[in-house]
Tab-separated table of C-alpha atoms and ligand atoms in Angstrom:
chain	number	residue	atom	x	y	z
A	1281	MET	CA	0.000	0.000	0.000
A	1282	LEU	CA	0.929	3.630	-0.239
A	1283	THR	CA	-0.077	6.649	1.811
A	1284	GLN	CA	-2.563	8.929	0.126
A	1285	ALA	CA	0.168	11.542	-0.216
A	1286	ASP	CA	2.534	9.135	-2.007
A	1287	ASN	CA	-0.255	7.831	-4.210
A	1288	GLU	CA	-0.922	11.412	-5.290
A	1289	ILE	CA	2.752	12.030	-6.046
A	1290	VAL	CA	3.278	8.856	-8.045
A	1291	THR	CA	0.109	9.117	-10.149
A	1292	ARG	CA	-0.208	12.838	-10.991
A	1293	THR	CA	1.788	13.959	-14.014
A	1294	GLY	CA	0.314	17.343	-14.955
A	1295	PRO	CA	2.528	20.450	-15.332
A	1296	GLY	CA	4.319	21.381	-12.128
A	1297	THR	CA	3.689	18.101	-10.271
A	1298	PRO	CA	6.756	16.190	-9.007
A	1299	MET	CA	6.049	13.135	-11.196
A	1300	GLY	CA	5.089	15.400	-14.096
A	1301	GLU	CA	8.475	17.090	-13.799
A	1302	LEU	CA	10.222	13.705	-13.783
A	1303	PHE	CA	8.364	12.532	-16.890
A	1304	ARG	CA	9.260	15.770	-18.655
A	1305	ARG	CA	12.967	14.909	-18.369
A	1306	PHE	CA	12.358	12.032	-20.815
A	1307	TRP	CA	11.175	11.898	-24.420
A	1308	GLN	CA	7.567	10.719	-24.702
A	1309	PRO	CA	6.117	8.615	-27.547
A	1310	VAL	CA	2.935	10.373	-28.631
A	1311	LEU	CA	1.820	9.128	-32.067
A	1312	LEU	CA	2.631	6.518	-34.662
A	1313	SER	CA	4.450	8.073	-37.588
A	1314	SER	CA	1.663	6.579	-39.710
A	1315	ASP	CA	-0.890	8.715	-37.838
A	1316	LEU	CA	0.601	11.604	-39.832
A	1317	PRO	CA	0.952	9.985	-43.270
A	1318	ASP	CA	1.143	13.075	-45.493
A	1319	ASN	CA	3.075	16.320	-45.651
A	1320	ASP	CA	0.541	19.129	-45.092
A	1321	GLY	CA	-1.964	16.416	-44.078
A	1322	ASP	CA	-4.611	16.417	-41.368
A	1323	PRO	CA	-3.502	17.495	-37.868
A	1324	GLN	CA	-4.080	15.144	-34.909
A	1325	ARG	CA	-5.248	16.113	-31.437
A	1326	ILE	CA	-3.337	14.555	-28.581
A	1327	LYS	CA	-3.052	15.046	-24.861
A	1328	VAL	CA	0.202	14.269	-23.108
A	1329	LEU	CA	0.905	14.649	-19.389
A	1330	GLY	CA	-2.292	16.676	-19.071
A	1331	GLU	CA	-1.431	19.134	-21.889
A	1332	ASN	CA	-3.757	19.600	-24.869
A	1333	LEU	CA	-1.669	19.529	-28.059
A	1334	VAL	CA	-1.924	19.372	-31.838
A	1335	ALA	CA	0.510	17.421	-34.016
A	1336	TYR	CA	0.952	17.841	-37.762
A	1337	ARG	CA	3.424	16.989	-40.528
A	1338	ASP	CA	4.601	20.084	-42.310
A	1339	THR	CA	5.482	20.761	-45.949
A	1340	ASN	CA	9.037	19.425	-45.455
A	1341	GLY	CA	7.828	16.237	-43.764
A	1342	ASP	CA	8.896	17.385	-40.289
A	1343	VAL	CA	6.514	16.859	-37.383
A	1344	GLY	CA	5.368	19.865	-35.373
A	1345	VAL	CA	3.657	19.585	-31.982
A	1346	MET	CA	2.125	22.705	-30.469
A	1347	ASN	CA	-0.390	23.804	-27.890
A	1348	PHE	CA	-3.976	23.183	-28.950
A	1349	TYR	CA	-5.020	26.770	-28.234
A	1350	CYS	CA	-4.115	29.691	-30.469
A	1351	PRO	CA	-2.405	32.374	-28.380
A	1352	HIS	CA	-4.547	35.095	-30.001
A	1353	ARG	CA	-8.011	34.290	-28.674
A	1354	ARG	CA	-7.655	30.593	-27.894
A	1355	ALA	CA	-9.364	29.025	-30.891
A	1356	GLY	CA	-8.398	25.401	-31.558
A	1357	MET	CA	-5.322	25.060	-33.770
A	1358	PHE	CA	-6.631	21.593	-34.727
A	1359	PHE	CA	-8.963	23.317	-37.177
A	1360	GLY	CA	-6.028	25.167	-38.673
A	1361	ARG	CA	-4.722	25.124	-42.243
A	1362	ASN	CA	-1.592	23.000	-42.551
A	1363	GLU	CA	0.290	24.904	-45.244
A	1364	GLU	CA	3.742	26.145	-46.209
A	1365	CYS	CA	5.607	24.849	-43.168
A	1366	GLY	CA	3.214	25.906	-40.479
A	1367	LEU	CA	-0.231	25.654	-38.986
A	1368	ARG	CA	-2.457	28.671	-39.597
A	1369	CYS	CA	-5.329	29.396	-37.199
A	1370	VAL	CA	-8.523	29.732	-39.218
A	1371	TYR	CA	-10.072	32.316	-36.894
A	1372	HIS	CA	-7.923	35.343	-37.809
A	1373	GLY	CA	-5.161	33.754	-39.850
A	1374	TRP	CA	-2.231	33.787	-37.427
A	1375	LYS	CA	0.343	31.237	-38.485
A	1376	PHE	CA	2.928	29.330	-36.424
A	1377	ASP	CA	5.856	27.146	-37.445
A	1378	LYS	CA	7.004	23.953	-35.744
A	1379	ASP	CA	9.277	25.897	-33.405
A	1380	GLY	CA	6.327	27.956	-32.175
A	1381	ASN	CA	7.279	31.202	-33.968
A	1382	CYS	CA	4.465	33.352	-35.328
A	1383	THR	CA	5.366	33.664	-39.008
A	1384	ASP	CA	2.300	35.566	-40.177
A	1385	MET	CA	-0.247	37.807	-38.488
A	1386	PRO	CA	-2.497	39.126	-41.271
A	1387	SER	CA	-5.069	40.651	-38.901
A	1388	GLU	CA	-2.544	43.279	-37.715
A	1389	PRO	CA	-1.190	46.221	-39.762
A	1390	ALA	CA	1.757	45.299	-41.968
A	1391	GLU	CA	4.042	47.680	-40.041
A	1392	SER	CA	3.191	46.071	-36.656
A	1393	ASN	CA	5.962	44.179	-34.862
A	1394	PHE	CA	3.446	42.342	-32.658
A	1395	LYS	CA	4.103	39.107	-34.550
A	1396	GLY	CA	7.645	38.963	-33.188
A	1397	LYS	CA	6.328	39.106	-29.629
A	1398	VAL	CA	3.886	36.213	-29.781
A	1399	LYS	CA	4.805	32.537	-29.642
A	1400	ILE	CA	2.835	29.349	-29.216
A	1401	THR	CA	4.215	26.635	-26.946
A	1402	ALA	CA	5.793	24.036	-29.237
A	1403	TYR	CA	7.754	20.918	-28.312
A	1404	PRO	CA	10.698	19.392	-30.192
A	1405	ALA	CA	9.596	16.273	-32.081
A	1406	LYS	CA	11.601	13.384	-33.561
A	1407	GLU	CA	10.730	10.076	-35.166
A	1408	ALA	CA	12.254	6.697	-34.335
A	1409	GLY	CA	10.942	3.140	-34.209
A	1410	THR	CA	7.947	4.206	-36.386
A	1411	VAL	CA	6.871	6.521	-33.555
A	1412	VAL	CA	6.729	10.298	-33.046
A	1413	TRP	CA	8.463	11.414	-29.840
A	1414	ILE	CA	8.292	14.788	-28.127
A	1415	TYR	CA	10.370	16.392	-25.409
A	1416	MET	CA	8.481	18.610	-22.977
A	1417	GLY	CA	11.255	19.403	-20.492
A	1418	PRO	CA	13.740	22.239	-20.021
A	1419	LYS	CA	15.495	23.118	-23.301
A	1420	GLU	CA	18.978	23.026	-21.848
A	1421	LEU	CA	18.464	19.446	-20.639
A	1422	GLN	CA	17.091	17.996	-23.876
A	1423	PRO	CA	18.796	14.601	-24.290
A	1424	GLU	CA	19.180	12.325	-27.317
A	1425	LEU	CA	16.409	9.801	-27.925
A	1426	PRO	CA	16.596	6.699	-25.712
A	1427	GLN	CA	18.319	3.786	-27.454
A	1428	PHE	CA	15.608	1.209	-27.030
A	1429	GLU	CA	16.403	-1.784	-29.205
A	1430	TRP	CA	13.088	-1.442	-31.039
A	1431	CYS	CA	14.030	2.137	-31.978
A	1432	THR	CA	17.442	1.219	-33.343
A	1433	VAL	CA	16.674	-1.874	-35.463
A	1434	PRO	CA	16.553	-1.376	-39.262
A	1435	GLU	CA	13.351	-0.314	-40.947
A	1436	GLY	CA	10.893	-3.192	-41.292
A	1437	HIS	CA	12.178	-4.964	-38.152
A	1438	VAL	CA	9.661	-3.375	-35.776
A	1439	VAL	CA	5.916	-3.082	-35.351
A	1440	VAL	CA	4.259	-0.677	-32.924
A	1441	THR	CA	0.613	-0.228	-32.058
A	1442	ARG	CA	-0.965	2.336	-29.762
A	1443	TRP	CA	-4.284	2.526	-27.991
A	1444	LEU	CA	-6.053	4.386	-25.226
A	1445	GLN	CA	-6.645	2.772	-21.852
A	1446	GLN	CA	-9.061	4.153	-19.330
A	1447	SER	CA	-6.989	4.311	-16.169
A	1448	ASN	CA	-4.042	6.141	-14.695
A	1449	TYR	CA	-0.733	5.101	-16.273
A	1450	LEU	CA	0.702	3.546	-13.120
A	1451	GLN	CA	-1.758	0.742	-12.467
A	1452	ALA	CA	-1.590	-0.184	-16.163
A	1453	MET	CA	2.208	-0.215	-16.069
A	1454	GLU	CA	2.249	-2.174	-12.804
A	1455	GLY	CA	0.631	-5.069	-14.662
A	1456	GLU	CA	3.947	-5.441	-16.492
A	1457	ILE	CA	5.895	-6.091	-13.309
A	1458	ASP	CA	3.256	-8.332	-11.744
A	1459	THR	CA	4.393	-11.725	-12.959
A	1460	SER	CA	2.129	-13.715	-10.666
A	1461	HIS	CA	-1.079	-12.576	-12.400
A	1462	VAL	CA	0.065	-14.379	-15.525
A	1463	SER	CA	-0.539	-17.714	-13.782
A	1464	PHE	CA	-4.210	-16.831	-13.366
A	1465	ASN	CA	-5.389	-13.905	-15.458
A	1466	HIS	CA	-3.916	-15.369	-18.662
A	1467	ARG	CA	-4.634	-19.065	-18.004
A	1468	TRP	CA	-6.284	-21.293	-20.598
A	1469	PHE	CA	-7.816	-24.674	-19.855
A	1470	ASP	CA	-6.909	-27.921	-21.574
A	1471	LEU	CA	-5.971	-26.736	-25.021
A	1472	ASP	CA	-4.598	-29.662	-26.977
A	1473	PRO	CA	-2.417	-28.958	-28.787
A	1474	ALA	CA	-1.677	-25.598	-27.139
A	1475	PRO	CA	-0.308	-22.842	-29.415
A	1476	ALA	CA	3.272	-21.852	-28.498
A	1477	THR	CA	2.237	-18.674	-26.687
A	1478	ILE	CA	-0.328	-20.481	-24.591
A	1479	ALA	CA	2.157	-23.255	-23.786
A	1480	ILE	CA	4.292	-20.577	-22.087
A	1481	LEU	CA	1.312	-19.314	-20.132
A	1482	ASN	CA	0.529	-22.839	-19.027
A	1483	ARG	CA	4.142	-23.342	-17.978
A	1484	MET	CA	3.638	-20.370	-15.676
A	1485	ALA	CA	0.300	-21.649	-14.469
A	1486	GLY	CA	2.155	-24.684	-13.091
A	1487	ASP	CA	3.668	-22.516	-10.344
A	1488	GLY	CA	1.397	-19.684	-9.291
A	1489	SER	CA	3.650	-18.259	-6.571
A	1490	PRO	CA	6.941	-17.284	-8.202
A	1491	ARG	CA	9.893	-16.060	-6.098
A	1492	LEU	CA	10.874	-12.523	-7.061
A	1493	THR	CA	14.196	-10.714	-6.825
A	1494	VAL	CA	14.686	-7.107	-7.936
A	1495	ARG	CA	18.050	-5.640	-8.969
A	1496	GLU	CA	18.286	-1.963	-9.855
A	1497	ASN	CA	20.265	-0.988	-12.929
A	1498	ASP	CA	20.954	2.222	-14.834
A	1499	SER	CA	17.650	2.189	-16.735
A	1500	GLY	CA	15.419	1.149	-13.816
A	1501	PHE	CA	15.531	-2.439	-12.678
A	1502	ILE	CA	15.497	-6.021	-13.838
A	1503	TYR	CA	13.578	-8.476	-11.745
A	1504	GLY	CA	13.814	-12.210	-11.851
A	1505	SER	CA	10.780	-14.356	-11.198
A	1506	ARG	CA	11.618	-17.965	-10.479
A	1507	ARG	CA	9.117	-20.751	-10.986
A	1508	ASP	CA	9.596	-24.453	-10.335
A	1509	TYR	CA	9.642	-26.223	-13.660
A	1510	ASP	CA	10.650	-29.689	-14.707
A	1511	ASN	CA	13.140	-30.195	-11.815
A	1512	GLN	CA	14.780	-26.883	-12.761
A	1513	TYR	CA	13.634	-23.270	-12.668
A	1514	TYR	CA	11.798	-21.260	-15.229
A	1515	TRP	CA	13.264	-17.753	-14.937
A	1516	ARG	CA	11.434	-14.777	-16.371
A	1517	CYS	CA	13.481	-11.609	-16.004
A	1518	THR	CA	11.586	-8.447	-16.901
A	1519	GLN	CA	13.121	-5.015	-17.490
A	1520	LEU	CA	11.377	-1.957	-16.089
A	1521	MET	CA	12.815	1.180	-17.653
A	1522	VAL	CA	12.021	4.567	-16.199
A	1523	PRO	CA	9.708	6.162	-16.180
A	1524	MET	CA	7.215	3.616	-17.597
A	1525	TYR	CA	8.525	1.110	-20.153
A	1526	SER	CA	8.709	-2.662	-19.990
A	1527	LEU	CA	10.496	-5.444	-21.814
A	1528	ILE	CA	8.704	-8.746	-21.413
A	1529	PRO	CA	10.540	-12.088	-21.525
A	1530	GLY	CA	9.795	-14.249	-24.543
A	1531	ASN	CA	11.468	-17.289	-26.014
A	1532	GLN	CA	11.337	-16.148	-29.595
A	1533	TRP	CA	11.540	-13.002	-31.701
A	1534	PRO	CA	9.815	-10.701	-32.361
A	1535	ARG	CA	9.525	-9.586	-28.774
A	1536	GLY	CA	9.317	-6.349	-26.862
A	1537	GLY	CA	7.074	-4.692	-24.327
A	1538	ARG	CA	5.019	-1.607	-23.719
A	1539	GLY	CA	5.244	2.005	-22.626
A	1540	TRP	CA	2.401	3.718	-20.759
A	1541	VAL	CA	2.242	7.424	-21.513
A	1542	PRO	CA	-0.028	9.463	-19.260
A	1543	VAL	CA	-2.663	11.277	-21.316
A	1544	ASP	CA	-4.165	12.859	-18.233
A	1545	ASP	CA	-4.313	11.418	-14.727
A	1546	GLU	CA	-7.234	9.140	-15.634
A	1547	THR	CA	-6.196	7.761	-19.028
A	1548	ASN	CA	-3.022	6.503	-20.646
A	1549	MET	CA	-1.768	5.819	-24.142
A	1550	VAL	CA	-0.137	2.426	-24.522
A	1551	PHE	CA	2.659	1.963	-27.044
A	1552	GLN	CA	3.227	-1.731	-27.703
A	1553	TYR	CA	6.425	-2.579	-29.539
A	1554	ALA	CA	7.856	-5.813	-30.915
A	1555	SER	CA	11.004	-6.147	-32.970
A	1556	ASN	CA	13.443	-8.659	-34.360
A	1557	PRO	CA	17.083	-7.527	-34.620
A	1558	ASP	CA	17.982	-10.315	-37.034
A	1559	ARG	CA	15.488	-9.994	-39.865
A	1560	PRO	CA	12.514	-7.926	-41.078
A	1561	LEU	CA	9.144	-8.926	-39.667
A	1562	THR	CA	6.870	-10.929	-41.927
A	1563	GLU	CA	3.482	-9.640	-43.052
A	1564	GLU	CA	1.889	-12.215	-40.809
A	1565	GLU	CA	3.882	-11.151	-37.730
A	1566	ILE	CA	2.895	-7.549	-38.300
A	1567	HIS	CA	-0.737	-8.391	-38.997
A	1568	LEU	CA	-0.955	-10.506	-35.851
A	1569	ARG	CA	0.298	-7.696	-33.669
A	1570	LYS	CA	-1.948	-5.128	-35.246
A	1571	THR	CA	-5.123	-7.176	-34.963
A	1572	GLN	CA	-4.949	-9.772	-32.178
A	1573	SER	CA	-3.923	-8.238	-28.892
A	1574	PRO	CA	-5.803	-6.044	-28.394
A	1575	GLN	CA	-8.378	-7.065	-30.958
A	1576	ASN	CA	-9.844	-4.793	-33.615
A	1577	LEU	CA	-8.013	-1.585	-32.877
A	1578	HIS	CA	-9.676	1.270	-34.687
A	1579	LYS	CA	-9.251	5.016	-34.955
A	1580	VAL	CA	-11.772	7.180	-33.086
A	1581	LYS	CA	-12.358	10.626	-31.688
A	1582	HIS	CA	-12.456	10.107	-27.942
A	1583	THR	CA	-13.847	12.638	-25.465
A	1584	LEU	CA	-11.829	12.780	-22.247
A	1585	SER	CA	-13.427	13.504	-18.867
A	1586	ASP	CA	-12.673	17.239	-19.180
A	1587	GLY	CA	-14.420	17.436	-22.560
A	1588	TYR	CA	-11.231	17.650	-24.648
A	1589	VAL	CA	-11.331	15.414	-27.733
A	1590	ILE	CA	-8.329	13.398	-28.901
A	1591	ASP	CA	-7.698	11.426	-32.098
A	1592	THR	CA	-6.730	7.991	-30.922
A	1593	TRP	CA	-6.950	4.244	-31.331
A	1594	ILE	CA	-9.113	2.030	-29.129
A	1595	PRO	CA	-9.772	-1.705	-29.089
A	1596	GLU	CA	-13.221	-3.156	-29.632
A	1597	ARG	CA	-13.400	-4.347	-26.018
A	1598	THR	CA	-13.585	-1.487	-23.531
A	1599	PRO	CA	-14.919	-0.829	-20.024
A	1600	GLN	CA	-18.112	0.431	-21.655
A	1601	ASN	CA	-18.996	-3.063	-22.977
A	1602	ASP	CA	-17.452	-5.076	-20.082
A	1603	TYR	CA	-14.770	-6.183	-22.594
A	1604	ASN	CA	-17.553	-8.436	-23.979
A	1605	ILE	CA	-16.866	-10.925	-21.198
A	1606	ASP	CA	-18.257	-14.365	-22.080
A	1607	ARG	CA	-19.275	-16.232	-18.931
A	1608	GLU	CA	-19.542	-19.550	-20.749
A	1609	MET	CA	-15.972	-19.100	-21.965
A	1610	GLN	CA	-15.029	-18.329	-18.356
A	1611	ARG	CA	-16.564	-21.633	-17.212
A	1612	THR	CA	-15.020	-23.772	-19.933
A	1613	THR	CA	-12.134	-22.206	-21.857
A	1614	ASN	CA	-10.103	-19.577	-20.067
A	1615	TYR	CA	-9.840	-18.107	-16.609
A	1616	VAL	CA	-11.381	-14.724	-17.388
A	1617	GLY	CA	-13.833	-15.317	-20.213
A	1618	ILE	CA	-12.051	-12.846	-22.466
A	1619	PRO	CA	-10.083	-14.304	-25.365
A	1620	SER	CA	-7.125	-11.965	-25.731
A	1621	THR	CA	-4.286	-11.243	-23.349
A	1622	ARG	CA	-4.272	-7.451	-23.552
A	1623	GLU	CA	-7.968	-7.212	-22.774
A	1624	GLN	CA	-7.575	-9.677	-19.898
A	1625	ASP	CA	-5.049	-7.228	-18.430
A	1626	MET	CA	-7.111	-4.172	-19.254
A	1627	ALA	CA	-10.242	-5.506	-17.579
A	1628	MET	CA	-8.261	-5.813	-14.359
A	1629	THR	CA	-6.326	-2.555	-14.399
A	1630	ASP	CA	-9.167	-0.366	-15.702
A	1631	SER	CA	-11.538	-1.847	-13.120
A	1632	MET	CA	-9.363	-0.516	-10.272
A	1633	GLY	CA	-10.937	2.896	-10.922
A	1634	ALA	CA	-9.451	5.887	-12.708
A	1635	ILE	CA	-6.705	6.181	-10.080
A	1636	ALA	CA	-6.317	3.041	-7.958
A	1637	ASP	CA	-6.663	3.740	-4.238
A	1638	ARG	CA	-3.377	2.258	-3.064
A	1639	THR	CA	-4.143	3.064	0.593
A	1640	LYS	CA	-6.551	0.112	0.570
A	1641	GLU	CA	-4.302	-2.578	-0.956
A	1642	HIS	CA	-2.856	-5.666	0.746
A	1643	LEU	CA	0.407	-6.473	-0.977
A	1644	GLY	CA	2.124	-9.851	-0.623
A	1645	THR	CA	5.503	-11.305	-1.535
A	1646	SER	CA	4.466	-11.687	-5.172
A	1647	ASP	CA	4.110	-7.893	-5.334
A	1648	THR	CA	7.802	-7.261	-4.652
A	1649	ALA	CA	8.498	-5.753	-8.079
A	1650	ILE	CA	5.437	-3.507	-7.914
A	1651	ILE	CA	6.590	-2.134	-4.573
A	1652	ALA	CA	10.084	-1.597	-5.993
A	1653	GLY	CA	8.692	0.191	-9.054
A	1654	ARG	CA	6.706	2.676	-7.000
A	1655	GLN	CA	9.579	3.322	-4.636
A	1656	LEU	CA	11.923	3.903	-7.552
A	1657	LEU	CA	9.586	6.432	-9.195
A	1658	LEU	CA	8.914	8.191	-5.880
A	1659	LYS	CA	12.641	8.405	-5.165
A	1660	LEU	CA	13.457	9.797	-8.617
A	1661	ALA	CA	10.659	12.375	-8.321
A	1662	ARG	CA	11.815	13.437	-4.854
A	1663	ASP	CA	15.455	13.570	-5.913
A	1664	LEU	CA	14.507	15.804	-8.817
A	1665	GLN	CA	12.614	18.131	-6.483
A	1666	GLU	CA	15.889	18.454	-4.604
A	1667	GLY	CA	17.807	19.216	-7.763
A	1668	GLN	CA	19.174	15.785	-8.631
A	1669	GLU	CA	18.535	14.958	-12.286
A	1670	PRO	CA	17.556	11.368	-13.222
A	1671	TYR	CA	20.666	9.599	-14.540
A	1672	ALA	CA	18.814	7.601	-17.207
A	1673	ALA	CA	17.356	10.698	-18.863
A	1674	GLN	CA	20.804	11.969	-19.822
A	1675	HIS	CA	22.197	8.529	-20.758
A	1676	PRO	CA	20.198	7.187	-23.713
A	1677	GLU	CA	22.505	4.166	-24.015
A	1678	VAL	CA	21.242	2.649	-20.760
A	1679	PHE	CA	17.988	1.705	-22.496
A	1680	ALA	CA	19.750	-0.827	-24.773
A	1681	VAL	CA	18.704	-3.807	-22.664
A	1682	ARG	CA	16.700	-6.999	-23.110
A	1683	ALA	CA	14.492	-9.200	-20.990
A	1684	ILE	CA	15.698	-12.738	-20.225
A	1685	ASN	CA	13.639	-15.915	-20.553
A	1686	ILE	CA	15.400	-19.124	-19.585
A	1687	VAL	CA	15.038	-22.542	-17.966
A	1688	ASP	CA	18.071	-23.164	-15.742
A	1689	PRO	CA	18.938	-25.158	-12.610
A	1690	GLU	CA	20.408	-22.018	-10.927
A	1691	PRO	CA	18.243	-21.019	-7.953
A	1692	ASP	CA	19.934	-17.654	-7.192
A	1693	PHE	CA	19.141	-14.578	-9.282
A	1694	ASP	CA	22.516	-12.905	-8.860
A	1695	ASN	CA	24.272	-16.081	-9.961
A	1696	LEU	CA	21.867	-16.389	-12.859
A	1697	LEU	CA	22.750	-12.843	-13.945
A	1698	LYS	CA	26.468	-13.650	-13.662
A	1699	LYS	CA	25.915	-16.673	-15.855
A	1700	HIS	CA	23.485	-15.210	-18.405
A	1701	GLY	CA	23.723	-11.446	-17.865
A	1702	ASP	CA	24.836	-10.847	-21.449
A	1703	MET	CA	21.410	-11.980	-22.599
A	1704	GLY	CA	20.089	-8.831	-20.902
A	1705	LYS	CA	22.097	-6.501	-23.155
A	1706	VAL	CA	21.595	-5.478	-26.748
A	1707	ASN	CA	24.471	-6.767	-28.823
A	1708	ALA	CA	26.644	-3.998	-30.180
B	443	LIG	S1	-7.769	33.000	-32.403
B	443	LIG	FE1	-6.275	32.260	-33.722
B	443	LIG	S2	-5.845	33.881	-35.050
B	443	LIG	FE2	-7.359	34.651	-33.723
B	444	LIG	FE1	-0.868	-9.519	-18.222
């Protein structure tokens, strides 16, 4: 559990909050590059860390991300004309470039110098790993992009999907470092023959109380979960990278994890990435990841609780339709009655309420990594309040790590890391 005060600190990421400040030291993924397919194409509304923004691809193909509200009289820049390397407000014609400069102000006399005095808040944007990233922190601290493996593989080796989830980022992200739920929440009954992915889940179901060990590293921590398996141990070693990225163990490529970007304090945007360093992904591998988990992602306009509308992706199964839970399936086929893994997770983390009340939890030994994750984020946020910058933000190379998935007789995590630690690094 957490105190109410700590729960507030760790979940609130709006401007000026301690966790919001920490997040703003890191680049944030905000869109798929394919959400902005054309130069001078349609702008997209997004919300990131509680800030209402508009993204567009300009005449040169560069991405601009600016405040939603025109600094003249606050009309929505989303409705603007995307033309000649800038977005022009269609109320009185003021135009802004991707750096936030006002490049035209036709409603003022030609001799006026007012244009030089007005700017719109704009954030630096870059593209990597088929994703648009923005940096919302202090200019002088702007780092290079993090060197996640999925961002550095050649073109065609990575697939990323994004979708909106209806909860605070933290409880969604905590599902990634909660290995014990996999033995239950993702369990299937008596599938014969079991597909490869389900065989792994069933291997985990064989030992529902894994032993967890957490070891901090430069990007966050790696934790080992040890399950009894076949007179040896099945070790799943997950990477948590600050502030909110995971790498999930898997025994074959493509593999990856997820990042949970706060939209506001009650919703988050998931970026799910999978890559293969050795070869391009096949059509089938890409199709599978775009359609199966979650199922039937589609583009919508979504109204947030404050009335702001964003252009986003959502799955077919949502809290509004109870994720189409099938009680007969629950009795006969799988533990939850929902047929895809992502939605099984979502039903649990969304149902905790917009911001989980962590003062009322009862955490056990299987929650060791969750406790460590919260403490790490709280410490980094507090350190930053006292002037200590987060190391990982300024060291993009620390993100070049991998999860480890292995069956081994070694019972001790530190010894396992000595033996197989190289598997946790991206090969140079
Ligand atoms: S409100 Fe945008 S130009 Fe007037
Ligand atoms: Fe899960």
